[in-house]
XYZ file of C-alpha atoms in Angstrom:
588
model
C 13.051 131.637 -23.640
C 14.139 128.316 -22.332
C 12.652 127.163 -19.426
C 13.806 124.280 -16.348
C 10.996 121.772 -16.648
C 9.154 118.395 -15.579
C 6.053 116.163 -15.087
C 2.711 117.123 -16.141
C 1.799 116.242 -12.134
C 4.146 118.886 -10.725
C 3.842 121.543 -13.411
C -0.111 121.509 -12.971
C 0.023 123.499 -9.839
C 0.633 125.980 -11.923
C 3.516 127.694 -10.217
C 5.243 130.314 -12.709
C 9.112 129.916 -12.264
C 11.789 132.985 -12.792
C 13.905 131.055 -15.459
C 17.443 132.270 -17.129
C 17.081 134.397 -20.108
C 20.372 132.464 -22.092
C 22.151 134.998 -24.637
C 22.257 131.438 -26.678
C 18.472 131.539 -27.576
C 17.925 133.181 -30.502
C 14.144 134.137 -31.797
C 13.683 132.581 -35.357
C 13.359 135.043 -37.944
C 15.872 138.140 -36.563
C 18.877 136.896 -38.559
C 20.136 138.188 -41.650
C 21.396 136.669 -44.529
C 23.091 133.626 -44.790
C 26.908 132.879 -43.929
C 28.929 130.519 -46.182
C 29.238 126.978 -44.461
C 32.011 125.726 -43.135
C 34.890 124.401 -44.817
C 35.968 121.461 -42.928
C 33.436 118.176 -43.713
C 30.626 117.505 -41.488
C 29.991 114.714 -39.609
C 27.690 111.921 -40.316
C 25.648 111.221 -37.193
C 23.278 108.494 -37.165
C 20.359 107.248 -34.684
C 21.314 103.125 -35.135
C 19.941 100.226 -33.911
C 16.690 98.686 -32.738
C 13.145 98.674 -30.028
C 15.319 98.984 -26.527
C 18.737 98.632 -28.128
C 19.541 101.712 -30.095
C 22.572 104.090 -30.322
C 23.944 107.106 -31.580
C 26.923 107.135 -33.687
C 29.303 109.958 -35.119
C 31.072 108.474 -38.298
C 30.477 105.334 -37.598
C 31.434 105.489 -33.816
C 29.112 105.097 -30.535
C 28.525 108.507 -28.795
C 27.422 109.588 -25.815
C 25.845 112.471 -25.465
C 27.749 114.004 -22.251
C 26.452 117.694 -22.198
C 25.580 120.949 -20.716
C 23.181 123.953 -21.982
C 25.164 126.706 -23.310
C 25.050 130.351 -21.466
C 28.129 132.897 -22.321
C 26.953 134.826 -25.514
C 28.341 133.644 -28.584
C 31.262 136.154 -28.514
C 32.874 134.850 -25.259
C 32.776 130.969 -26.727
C 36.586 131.211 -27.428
C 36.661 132.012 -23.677
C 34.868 129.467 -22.340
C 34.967 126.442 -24.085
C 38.226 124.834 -23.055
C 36.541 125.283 -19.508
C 33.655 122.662 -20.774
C 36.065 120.808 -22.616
C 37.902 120.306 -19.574
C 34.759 119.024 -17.868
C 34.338 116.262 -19.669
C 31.661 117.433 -22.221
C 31.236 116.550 -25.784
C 28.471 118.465 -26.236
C 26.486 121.388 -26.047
C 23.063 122.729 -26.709
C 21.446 125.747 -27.911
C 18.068 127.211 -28.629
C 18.318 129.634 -31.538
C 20.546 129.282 -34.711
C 20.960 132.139 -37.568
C 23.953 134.130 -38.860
C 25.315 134.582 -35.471
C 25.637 130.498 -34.936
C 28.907 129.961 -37.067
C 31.933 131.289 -34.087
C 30.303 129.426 -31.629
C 30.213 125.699 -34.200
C 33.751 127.178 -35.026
C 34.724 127.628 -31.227
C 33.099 123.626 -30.147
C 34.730 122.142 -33.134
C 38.134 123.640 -32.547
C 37.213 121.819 -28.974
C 36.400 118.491 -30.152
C 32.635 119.733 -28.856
C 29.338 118.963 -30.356
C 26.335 121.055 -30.743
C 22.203 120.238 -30.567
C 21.119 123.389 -32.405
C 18.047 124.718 -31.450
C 15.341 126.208 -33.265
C 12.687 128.229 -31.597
C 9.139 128.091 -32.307
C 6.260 130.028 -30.204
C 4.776 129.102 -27.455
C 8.550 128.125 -26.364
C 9.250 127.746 -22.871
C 6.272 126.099 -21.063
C 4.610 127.770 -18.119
C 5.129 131.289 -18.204
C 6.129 132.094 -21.575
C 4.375 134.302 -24.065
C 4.068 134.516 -28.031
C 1.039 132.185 -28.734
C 0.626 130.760 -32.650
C -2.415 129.778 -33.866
C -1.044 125.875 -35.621
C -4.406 125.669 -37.253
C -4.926 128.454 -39.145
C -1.562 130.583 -39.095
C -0.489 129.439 -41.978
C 1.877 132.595 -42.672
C 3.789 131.747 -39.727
C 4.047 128.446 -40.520
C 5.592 129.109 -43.629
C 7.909 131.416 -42.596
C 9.436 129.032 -39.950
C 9.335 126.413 -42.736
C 11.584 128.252 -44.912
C 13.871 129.655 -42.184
C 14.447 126.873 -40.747
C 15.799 124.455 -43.414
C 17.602 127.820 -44.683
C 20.060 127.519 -41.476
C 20.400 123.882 -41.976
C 21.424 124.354 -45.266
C 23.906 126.946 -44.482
C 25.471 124.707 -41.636
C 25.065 121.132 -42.145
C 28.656 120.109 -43.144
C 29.700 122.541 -40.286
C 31.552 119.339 -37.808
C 30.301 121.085 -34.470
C 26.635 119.875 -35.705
C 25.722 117.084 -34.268
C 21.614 117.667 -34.086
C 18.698 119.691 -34.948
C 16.495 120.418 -32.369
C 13.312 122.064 -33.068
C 11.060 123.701 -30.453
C 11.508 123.789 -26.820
C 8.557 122.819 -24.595
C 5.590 124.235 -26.367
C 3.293 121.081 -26.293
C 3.104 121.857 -22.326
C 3.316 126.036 -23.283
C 0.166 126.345 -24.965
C -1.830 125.330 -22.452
C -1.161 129.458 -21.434
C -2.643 129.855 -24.752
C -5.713 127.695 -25.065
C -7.906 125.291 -22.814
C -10.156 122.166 -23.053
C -10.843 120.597 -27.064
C -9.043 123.483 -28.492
C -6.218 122.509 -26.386
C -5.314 119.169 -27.677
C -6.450 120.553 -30.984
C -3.346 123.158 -30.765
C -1.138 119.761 -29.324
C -1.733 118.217 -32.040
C -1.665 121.022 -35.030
C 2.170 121.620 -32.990
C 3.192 118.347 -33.201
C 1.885 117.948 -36.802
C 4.207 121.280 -37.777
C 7.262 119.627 -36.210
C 7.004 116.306 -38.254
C 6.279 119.049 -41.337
C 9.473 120.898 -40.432
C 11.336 117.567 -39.760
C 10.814 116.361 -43.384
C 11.792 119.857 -44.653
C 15.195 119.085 -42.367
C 15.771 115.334 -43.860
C 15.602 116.769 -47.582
C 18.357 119.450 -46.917
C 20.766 117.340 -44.128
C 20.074 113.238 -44.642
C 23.287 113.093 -41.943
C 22.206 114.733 -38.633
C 18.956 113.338 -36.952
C 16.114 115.865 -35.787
C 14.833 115.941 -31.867
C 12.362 117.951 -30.285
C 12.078 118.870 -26.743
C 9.702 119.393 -24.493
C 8.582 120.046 -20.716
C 6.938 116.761 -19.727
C 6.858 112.984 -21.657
C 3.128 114.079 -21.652
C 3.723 115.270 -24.659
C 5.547 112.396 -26.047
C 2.250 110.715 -27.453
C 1.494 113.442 -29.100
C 4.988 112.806 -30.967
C 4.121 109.697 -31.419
C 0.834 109.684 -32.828
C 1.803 113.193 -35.194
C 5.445 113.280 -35.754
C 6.673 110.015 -36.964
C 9.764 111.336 -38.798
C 11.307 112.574 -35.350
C 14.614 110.309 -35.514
C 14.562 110.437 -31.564
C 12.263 112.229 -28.961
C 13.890 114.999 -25.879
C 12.647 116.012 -22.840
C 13.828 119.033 -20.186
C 13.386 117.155 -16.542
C 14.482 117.858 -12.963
C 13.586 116.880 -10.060
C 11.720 113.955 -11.643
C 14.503 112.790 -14.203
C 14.483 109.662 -12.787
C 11.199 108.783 -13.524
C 11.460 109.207 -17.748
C 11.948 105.183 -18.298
C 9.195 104.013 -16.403
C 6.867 106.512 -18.738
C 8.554 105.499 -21.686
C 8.147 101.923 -21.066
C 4.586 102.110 -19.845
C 3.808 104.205 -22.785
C 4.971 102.261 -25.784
C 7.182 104.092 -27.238
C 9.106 103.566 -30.260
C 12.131 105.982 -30.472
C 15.153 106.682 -28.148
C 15.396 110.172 -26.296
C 17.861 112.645 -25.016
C 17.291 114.776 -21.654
C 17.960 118.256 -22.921
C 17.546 120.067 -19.726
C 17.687 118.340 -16.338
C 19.697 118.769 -12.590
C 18.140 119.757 -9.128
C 14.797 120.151 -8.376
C 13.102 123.128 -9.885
C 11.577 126.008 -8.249
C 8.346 124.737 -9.874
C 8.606 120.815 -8.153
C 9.869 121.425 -4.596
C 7.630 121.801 -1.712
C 7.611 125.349 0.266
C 9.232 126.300 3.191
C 7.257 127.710 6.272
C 7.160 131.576 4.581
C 5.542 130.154 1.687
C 7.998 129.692 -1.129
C 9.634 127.296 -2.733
C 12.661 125.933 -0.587
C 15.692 125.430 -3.062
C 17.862 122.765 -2.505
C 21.456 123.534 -0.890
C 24.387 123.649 -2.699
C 25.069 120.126 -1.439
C 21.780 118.595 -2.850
C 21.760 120.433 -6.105
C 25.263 118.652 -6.407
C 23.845 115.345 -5.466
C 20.795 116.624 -8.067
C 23.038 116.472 -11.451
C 24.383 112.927 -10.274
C 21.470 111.206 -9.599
C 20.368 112.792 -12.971
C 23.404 111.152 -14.982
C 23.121 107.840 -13.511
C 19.284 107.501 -14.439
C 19.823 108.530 -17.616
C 22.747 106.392 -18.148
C 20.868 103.343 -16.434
C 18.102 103.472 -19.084
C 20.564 101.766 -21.601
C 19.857 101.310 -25.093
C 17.381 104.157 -24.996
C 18.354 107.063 -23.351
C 21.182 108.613 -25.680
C 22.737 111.051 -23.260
C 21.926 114.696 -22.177
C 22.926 118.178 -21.869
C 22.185 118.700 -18.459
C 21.680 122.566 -16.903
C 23.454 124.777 -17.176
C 26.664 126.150 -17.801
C 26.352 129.506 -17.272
C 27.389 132.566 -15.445
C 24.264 135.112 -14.675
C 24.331 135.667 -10.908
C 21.145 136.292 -10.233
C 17.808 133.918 -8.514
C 18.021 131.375 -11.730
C 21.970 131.956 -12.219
C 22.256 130.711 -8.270
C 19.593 127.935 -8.329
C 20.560 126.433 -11.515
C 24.093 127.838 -13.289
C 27.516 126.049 -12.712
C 29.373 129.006 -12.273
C 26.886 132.364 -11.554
C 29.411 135.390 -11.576
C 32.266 132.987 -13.652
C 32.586 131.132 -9.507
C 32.427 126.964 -10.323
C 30.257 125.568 -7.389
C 29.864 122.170 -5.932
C 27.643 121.168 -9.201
C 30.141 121.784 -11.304
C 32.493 119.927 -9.787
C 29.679 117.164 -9.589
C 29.330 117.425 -13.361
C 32.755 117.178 -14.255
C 32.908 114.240 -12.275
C 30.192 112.453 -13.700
C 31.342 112.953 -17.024
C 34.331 110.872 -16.291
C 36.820 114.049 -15.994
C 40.032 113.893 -13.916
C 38.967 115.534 -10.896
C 42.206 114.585 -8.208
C 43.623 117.819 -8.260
C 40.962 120.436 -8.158
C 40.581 122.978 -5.651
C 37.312 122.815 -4.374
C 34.174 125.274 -3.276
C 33.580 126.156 0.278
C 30.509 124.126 1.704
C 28.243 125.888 3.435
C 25.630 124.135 6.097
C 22.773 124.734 8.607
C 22.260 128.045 7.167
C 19.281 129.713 9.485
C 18.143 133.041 9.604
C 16.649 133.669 13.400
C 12.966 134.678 13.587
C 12.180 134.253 9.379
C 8.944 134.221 10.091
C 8.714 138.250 11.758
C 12.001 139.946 10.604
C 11.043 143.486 11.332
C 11.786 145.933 8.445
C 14.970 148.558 8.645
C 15.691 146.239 11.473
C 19.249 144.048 12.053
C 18.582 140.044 12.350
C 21.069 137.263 12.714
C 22.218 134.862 10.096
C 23.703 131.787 11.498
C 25.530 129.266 9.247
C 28.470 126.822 9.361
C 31.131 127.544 6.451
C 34.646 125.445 5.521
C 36.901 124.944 3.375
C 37.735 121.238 1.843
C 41.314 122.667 1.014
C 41.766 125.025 4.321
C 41.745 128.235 2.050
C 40.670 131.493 3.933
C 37.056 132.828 2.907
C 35.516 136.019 2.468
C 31.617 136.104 2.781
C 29.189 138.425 0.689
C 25.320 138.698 2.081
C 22.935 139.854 -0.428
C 18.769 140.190 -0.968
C 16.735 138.910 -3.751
C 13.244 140.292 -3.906
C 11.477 137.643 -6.191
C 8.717 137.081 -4.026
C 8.191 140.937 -3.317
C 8.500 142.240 -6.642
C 9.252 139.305 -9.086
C 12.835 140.674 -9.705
C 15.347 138.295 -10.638
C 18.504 140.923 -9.331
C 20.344 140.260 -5.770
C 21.990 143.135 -4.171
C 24.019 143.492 -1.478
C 22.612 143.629 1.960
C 24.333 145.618 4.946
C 25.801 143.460 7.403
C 28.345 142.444 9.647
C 30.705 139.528 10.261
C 30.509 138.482 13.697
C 32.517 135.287 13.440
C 31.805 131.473 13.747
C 29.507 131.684 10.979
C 27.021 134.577 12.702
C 26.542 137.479 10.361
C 24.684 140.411 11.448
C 22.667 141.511 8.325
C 20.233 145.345 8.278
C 16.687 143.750 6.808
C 15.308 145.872 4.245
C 12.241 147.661 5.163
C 9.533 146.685 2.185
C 7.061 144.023 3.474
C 7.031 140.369 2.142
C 8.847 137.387 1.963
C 12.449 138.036 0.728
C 15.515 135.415 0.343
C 18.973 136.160 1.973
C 21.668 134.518 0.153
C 25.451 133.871 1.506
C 27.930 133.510 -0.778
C 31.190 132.215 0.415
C 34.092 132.580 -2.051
C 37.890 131.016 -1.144
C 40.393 133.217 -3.873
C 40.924 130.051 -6.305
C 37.688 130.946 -8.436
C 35.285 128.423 -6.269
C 32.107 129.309 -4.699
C 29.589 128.089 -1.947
C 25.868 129.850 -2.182
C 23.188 129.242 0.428
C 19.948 131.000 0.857
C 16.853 131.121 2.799
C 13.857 133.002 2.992
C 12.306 135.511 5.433
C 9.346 137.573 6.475
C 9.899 141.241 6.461
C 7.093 142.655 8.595
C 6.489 146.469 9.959
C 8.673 147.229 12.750
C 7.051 147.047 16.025
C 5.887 150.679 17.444
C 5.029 151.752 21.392
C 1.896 152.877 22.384
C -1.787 152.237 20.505
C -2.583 152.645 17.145
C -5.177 155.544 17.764
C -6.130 155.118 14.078
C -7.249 151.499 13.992
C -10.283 150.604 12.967
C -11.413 153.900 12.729
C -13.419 155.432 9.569
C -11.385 156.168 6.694
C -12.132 157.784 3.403
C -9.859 158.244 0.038
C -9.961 161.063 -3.104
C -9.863 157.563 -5.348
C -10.226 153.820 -4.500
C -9.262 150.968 -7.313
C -12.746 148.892 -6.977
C -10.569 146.123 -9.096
C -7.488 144.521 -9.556
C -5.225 142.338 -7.663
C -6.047 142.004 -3.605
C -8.981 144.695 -4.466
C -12.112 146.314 -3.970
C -9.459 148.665 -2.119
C -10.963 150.717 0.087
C -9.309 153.289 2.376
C -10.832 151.277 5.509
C -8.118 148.494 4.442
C -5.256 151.135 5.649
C -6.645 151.084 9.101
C -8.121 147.116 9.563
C -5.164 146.222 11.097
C -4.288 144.043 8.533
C -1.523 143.790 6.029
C -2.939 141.570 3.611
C -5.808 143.866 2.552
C -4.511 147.704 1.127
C -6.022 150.928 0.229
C -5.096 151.456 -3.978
C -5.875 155.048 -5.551
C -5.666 155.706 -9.169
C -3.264 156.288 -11.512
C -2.761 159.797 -10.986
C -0.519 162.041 -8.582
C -2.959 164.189 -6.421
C -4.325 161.694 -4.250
C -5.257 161.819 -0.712
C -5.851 159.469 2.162
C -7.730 160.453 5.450
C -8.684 158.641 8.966
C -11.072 160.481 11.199
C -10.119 159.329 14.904
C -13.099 160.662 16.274
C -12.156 163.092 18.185
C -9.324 165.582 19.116
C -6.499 162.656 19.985
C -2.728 163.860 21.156
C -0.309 161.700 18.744
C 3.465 160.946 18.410
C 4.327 158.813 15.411
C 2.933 157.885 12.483
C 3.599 154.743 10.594
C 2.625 154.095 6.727
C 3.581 150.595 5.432
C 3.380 151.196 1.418
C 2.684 148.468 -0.833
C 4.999 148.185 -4.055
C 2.935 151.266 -5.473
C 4.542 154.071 -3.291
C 4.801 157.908 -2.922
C 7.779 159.994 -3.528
C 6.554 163.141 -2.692
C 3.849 163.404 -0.180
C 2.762 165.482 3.580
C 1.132 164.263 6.510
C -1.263 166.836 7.229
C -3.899 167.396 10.277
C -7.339 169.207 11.033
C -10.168 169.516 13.703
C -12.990 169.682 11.091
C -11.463 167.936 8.042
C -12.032 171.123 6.350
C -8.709 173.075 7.049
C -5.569 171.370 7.205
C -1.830 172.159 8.638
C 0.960 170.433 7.310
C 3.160 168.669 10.669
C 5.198 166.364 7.956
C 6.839 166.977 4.637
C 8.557 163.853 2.424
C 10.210 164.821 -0.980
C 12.356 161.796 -1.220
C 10.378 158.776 -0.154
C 11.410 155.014 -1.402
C 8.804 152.737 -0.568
C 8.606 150.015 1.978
C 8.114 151.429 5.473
C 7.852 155.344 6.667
C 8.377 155.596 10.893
C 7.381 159.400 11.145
C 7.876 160.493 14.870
C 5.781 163.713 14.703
C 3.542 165.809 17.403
C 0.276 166.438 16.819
C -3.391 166.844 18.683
C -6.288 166.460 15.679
C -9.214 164.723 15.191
C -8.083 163.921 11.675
C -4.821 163.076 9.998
C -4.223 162.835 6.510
C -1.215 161.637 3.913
C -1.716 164.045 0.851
C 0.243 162.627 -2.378
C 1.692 164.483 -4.513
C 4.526 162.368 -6.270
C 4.376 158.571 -7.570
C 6.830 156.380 -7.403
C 5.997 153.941 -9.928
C 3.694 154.512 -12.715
C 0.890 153.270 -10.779
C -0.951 155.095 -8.305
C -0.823 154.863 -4.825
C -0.978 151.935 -2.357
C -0.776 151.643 1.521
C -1.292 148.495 3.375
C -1.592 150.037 6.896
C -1.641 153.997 7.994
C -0.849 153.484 11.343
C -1.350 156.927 13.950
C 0.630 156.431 17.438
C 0.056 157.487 20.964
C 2.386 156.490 23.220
């Protein structure tokens, strides 16, 4: 998959961003046969001119490269292309051609639209991605992707919505989740080596498009450079650090003009964290301010930067759709309008998004679970239009979901929203999204801290022995013992294996009178499951029965007078076992 991307100095912290799955990309290989090519002539697109002063031309003519990453799937291209066209764009890029490629060349050319067809080789997508290739011995793969390749570049060359091959997509920086050290650069350079092999391959089918190659970082530009000399121009996928792509050109000596293939706010992966702990995304505002500081730097490096197809224009509504896509749910946001307007587009009479400011959720750091908290925020309207207001929950950071769904809450007026927390532990994001009825949207989000609701009384159980039917002596967070349940803490957790009939006990010492009993469950939860009590540990009475259980956090007021309590498991659910951070048992 295609991935948001930068600097070797901010993507070696290693932080593994959610990025958009794109309908676009299009694993090499899954097509079928050929279609026939177009009809219509292709055009003759040339990378002209000399060190520092080069250009690209389209038969015969300077061009520009003013573009966006494609989204909508291939079938809804008809549907959304005089939306791009109308933006100002000339051209869009892909990941992935085949047999499915010709409506959307057919849709871009009916558009006056170019396209920078993609071709996907493994390990594509940088940090985070999968599929690793062995580019010193895999020689069947290597010949596979060397005939299917030059196959689809045969069938679509004189196609005139081609205006570039592109092939790969930030794999110099992805195998490094492959290999390490000597074998490393051994892998770098075996990559780069196949791309100037493909390249060739490209030239002796289509002598009138150039060939490209992107990747993550202009780290791996020498690579290019020393490996793949038949490149006709080099591409790179940058964000937050766009700006910063001539100085490492310059200072590295290099002898080809580039395109920025990917680039527009800060990534997830380059901006600092907020107090909770995760990365704080830009507002609306700055990701705006993001795609035109983007376009002016790559404008400003004349006679060497070609253009770009900055990201994205697409309409997933989900933690990538809202940090990076134009219009998530079809809505156009401040960046697109931003986009639009650096492409040179009339812009005078569109109606524009609500802005949305100051967004602050009260108490992020210790928003008890199941519990209401306040959202404060200040929303308007550039054009006056009335607004209605949408508050919804993204559980990346819990769970690694991408999804947002809608959280309960109430409008309380000048911008103070009354929103039910969800009752799973960990750092969630609240989002606002402010919509004003003429297809424009304003997004906002922040994170919080969802922490166990407070409970009366002491925690009889605390720090008291504990013993389990099963403890996981490995894995993440673990040797999990059952003593974690009862430390107090709820950054250690008691795990059980994989298997239904599990048990958890605490012995309190002696016959204790208790009223409530509180079990915070990590993501590995119980469905069906009793709290149970004895005086000897030996014979047990059932005081609490759960056949529906969901996770996150289970208040239990219940009367009992034991010297032990127990939670006996009979349902998972999740395929895993069983996991509690704390088993809290209350006297008030």
């Amino acid at each position: 998959m295609k991935l948001p991307s930068l600097t070797p100095s901010v993507r070696g912290r290693g932080r593994t961003t959610s990025r958009l799955a794109v309908a676009a990309l299009v694993v090499a290989g899954a097509a079928a046969l050929p279609v026939p090519a177009a009809q219509a002539a292709g055009s003759v697109v040339k990378v002209e001119g000399s060190q520092g002063a080069w250009k690209l031309t389209v038969d015969g003519s300077p061009y520009t490269v003013k573009g966006l990453t494609w989204g909508p799937s291939v079938a809804d291209a008809e549907t959304y292309m005089p939306d791009v066209k109308s933006m100002g764009v000339n051209t869009i890029r892909t990941w992935g051609t085949d047999a499915t490629t010709k409506p959307l060349l057919d849709s871009a050319a009916e558009h006056g639209i170019k396209v920078v067809a993609g071709f996907w080789l493994q390990p594509g997508g940088g940090p985070g991605s999968g599929g690793c290739v062995d580019y010193l011995t895999d020689t069947g793969y290597k010949n596979d992707m060397l005939a299917e390749f030059p196959k689809w570049v045969e069938t679509y060359k004189d196609h005139p919505g081609v205006l570039m091959w592109n092939v790969g997509n930030e794999s110099v920086l992805g195998l490094q989740n492959c290999y390490s050290g000597d074998a490393l650069e051994q892998q770098r350079d075996a990559y780069t080596t196949f791309v100037n092999d493909i390249t060739k391959k490209i030239h002796a089918v289509d002598a009138d498009h150039p060939v490209t190659s992107t990747d993550a970082w202009t780290g791996a530009w020498p690579y290019y450079k020393k490996n793949a000399p038949d490149l006709d121009l080099y591409a790179v996928n940058s964000y937050g650090a766009v700006c910063d792509i001539r100085k490492t050109w310059e200072d590295g000596g290099f002898d080809k003009p580039y395109i920025v293939t990917e680039g527009g706010p800060a990534g997830e992966w380059e901006v600092p964290d907020d107090a909770n702990g995760v990365p704080d995304e830009p507002t609306d505002v700055a990701k705006a301010e993001g795609y035109d500081r983007a376009w002016q730097c790559v404008t400003g490096h004349t006679g060497v930067a070609l253009g770009a197809t900055l990201f994205h224009y697409g309409t997933e509504y989900d933690f990538g759709g809202v940090w990076f896509n134009l219009l998530p749910a079809g809505q156009k946001r401040l960046s697109y309008y931003a986009v639009k307007k650096a492409y040179g587009a009339d812009t005078s009479g569109d109606n524009t998004p609500p802005v949305i400011t100051g967004m602050n959720v009260d108490n992020a750091s210790a928003v008890q679970a199941g519990k209401p908290f306040t959202l404060k925020v200040s929303v308007s309207d550039p054009d006056g239009d009335p607004l209605t207001h949408q508050v919804l929950f993204g559980s990346k950071y819990v769970d690694d979901s991408s999804q947002l769904n809608d959280a309960r809450f109430t409008d309380k007026g000048d911008g103070t929203f009354e929103v039910t927390a969800p009752d799973r532990l960990g750092v969630w994001k609240v989002y606002l999204k402010s919509s004003d009825g003429k297809g424009n949207v304003g997004i906002e989000t922040k994170s919080f801290r969802v922490v166990p609701p407070q409970v009366g009384g002491t925690n009889v159980a605390s720090g008291k022995p504990a013993t389990a039917s099963t403890s996981q002596p490995d894995g993440t967070g673990c040797p999990c013992a059952a003593g974690n349940a009862v430390d107090g803490s709820f950054d250690t957790r008691w795990a059980s294996d994989w298997a239904d009939q599990q048990w958890i006990q605490v012995d309190l010492g002696a016959k204790t009178p208790f009223d409530h009993v509180q079990l915070a469950w990590e993501a590995a939860y119980a469905k069906g499951y009793t709290v149970q009590t004895s005086d000897d540990g030996q014979a047990w009475t059932t005081v609490h029965t759960v056949t529906d259980g969901n996770g996150g956090i289970d208040g239990i007021d219940v009367t009992g007078d034991a010297r032990y309590v127990r939670v006996n498991t009979s349902v998972r659910g999740t395929p895993w076992g069983y996991s509690l951070y704390e088993f809290g048992v209350y006297r008030s």
